[in-house]
Amino acid sequence: MSFTYDGLKQAIQDYTENSETTFVSNLPIFIRAAEERILKNVQLNLFMRNQQGTMTTGNRFLGAPSDFLAPFSLTITVNNEKEFLEFKDLSYVESFHPNETETGKPRYYAQFDVGNFILAPTPNANYDVEVQYLFRPASLTSGAGTATSWLSENAEIALLYGTLIEASVYMKEEQDIMAMYSSRFAEAMSRLKNLGEAKEVTDQYRTGEIIRQKT
């Protein structure tokens, strides 16, 4: 089973038995909220990208990719070899290097704001840089009615019940309905986590077959 954009919207109306005009007009918001919930709770390597650039001497800020969601790594090239910078809290980076006019080879980085990283020390050269990051894919709602997305084709149960949760909040549904949707969403997320955080980073050759306890 998979969903097109129109198919998911119709499923939400069928499950909730609600086709009221204002409710239907808010369906894209419910879907985007569910997508955001999934993306921020499961690490899926297929949503990983690399972007190369160059640091600027004397500038402690480095622009983040426009679709940046979370970092995997940031490296600089020194003498044709890559060196990894350590990701730290913003307060740590600023306290480690309070005088931004002093320069050196960067050791740490943090997310300064939605569009920039901050480096410490301030770069003393125009280092080539490569950032590996989790990106935010285009929403299912950005396409036509027949459009699909990776989530709508491969995480359709999580997307369905995540959207139903958001729709139920809007409708002020009874607690038992909310609990049922939340339980189904949690179950789907558990399977998705197993894919993204276990199966994607290992194989049977190295770990052997999965053995489950017999009942």
XYZ file of N, CA, C and O in Angstrom, residues 2 19 54 56 60 63 75 77 83 89 92 94 103 131 155-156 159 192 202 205 211-212 214-215:
96
model
N 0.477 2.215 -0.782
C 1.135 3.511 -0.770
C 0.081 4.568 -1.026
O -1.040 4.261 -1.468
N -15.721 15.685 6.043
C -15.422 16.321 4.759
C -15.816 17.789 4.783
O -16.022 18.407 3.729
N 33.573 26.503 0.868
C 34.849 27.052 1.322
C 34.607 28.005 2.477
O 33.721 28.870 2.396
N 35.753 31.181 4.834
C 36.384 32.456 4.515
C 37.265 32.896 5.679
O 36.805 32.919 6.823
N 33.769 33.836 11.076
C 33.471 32.698 11.937
C 32.156 32.012 11.589
O 31.800 31.021 12.208
N 27.638 29.328 6.028
C 26.245 29.149 5.656
C 25.844 27.688 5.634
O 26.575 26.832 5.118
N 33.720 18.544 7.782
C 35.164 18.357 7.656
C 35.788 19.530 6.932
O 35.144 20.210 6.114
N 39.585 20.453 4.797
C 40.731 19.817 4.150
C 41.991 20.572 4.509
O 42.112 21.782 4.255
N 39.870 16.643 7.969
C 39.838 16.649 9.429
C 38.411 16.954 9.886
O 37.782 17.891 9.386
N 27.500 22.508 21.494
C 26.462 23.494 21.759
C 26.983 24.886 21.419
O 28.187 25.157 21.509
N 29.013 26.481 24.159
C 30.363 25.931 24.278
C 31.289 26.595 23.268
O 32.411 27.005 23.612
N 31.005 29.490 21.735
C 31.232 30.906 21.999
C 32.119 31.120 23.224
O 32.922 32.055 23.262
N 42.302 34.239 15.071
C 42.040 33.182 14.089
C 42.899 31.948 14.365
O 43.908 32.012 15.067
N 30.089 19.400 4.335
C 29.127 19.122 5.392
C 28.237 17.972 4.937
O 27.738 17.948 3.817
N 6.690 4.641 4.135
C 6.326 4.836 5.545
C 4.875 5.276 5.613
O 4.500 6.149 6.381
N 4.051 4.622 4.792
C 2.677 5.068 4.617
C 1.838 4.935 5.886
O 0.970 5.764 6.151
N 2.836 7.753 8.194
C 2.317 9.016 7.665
C 0.809 9.112 7.851
O 0.284 10.172 8.218
N 9.852 1.742 11.476
C 10.640 2.659 10.654
C 12.015 2.897 11.276
O 13.024 2.987 10.574
N 23.682 -2.109 8.676
C 24.302 -3.411 8.870
C 23.834 -4.340 7.764
O 23.027 -3.962 6.924
N 25.612 -10.524 6.377
C 26.959 -11.101 6.339
C 27.724 -10.795 7.624
O 28.435 -11.646 8.159
N 17.477 -13.471 14.941
C 16.883 -14.601 15.664
C 15.959 -14.042 16.745
O 16.391 -13.282 17.604
N 14.696 -14.409 16.667
C 13.735 -13.940 17.654
C 13.328 -15.077 18.575
O 13.323 -16.239 18.175
N 11.299 -17.735 20.449
C 10.101 -18.470 20.099
C 9.062 -18.327 21.205
O 9.394 -18.306 22.389
N 7.802 -18.267 20.799
C 6.729 -18.112 21.793
C 6.084 -19.460 22.063
O 6.222 -20.405 21.301
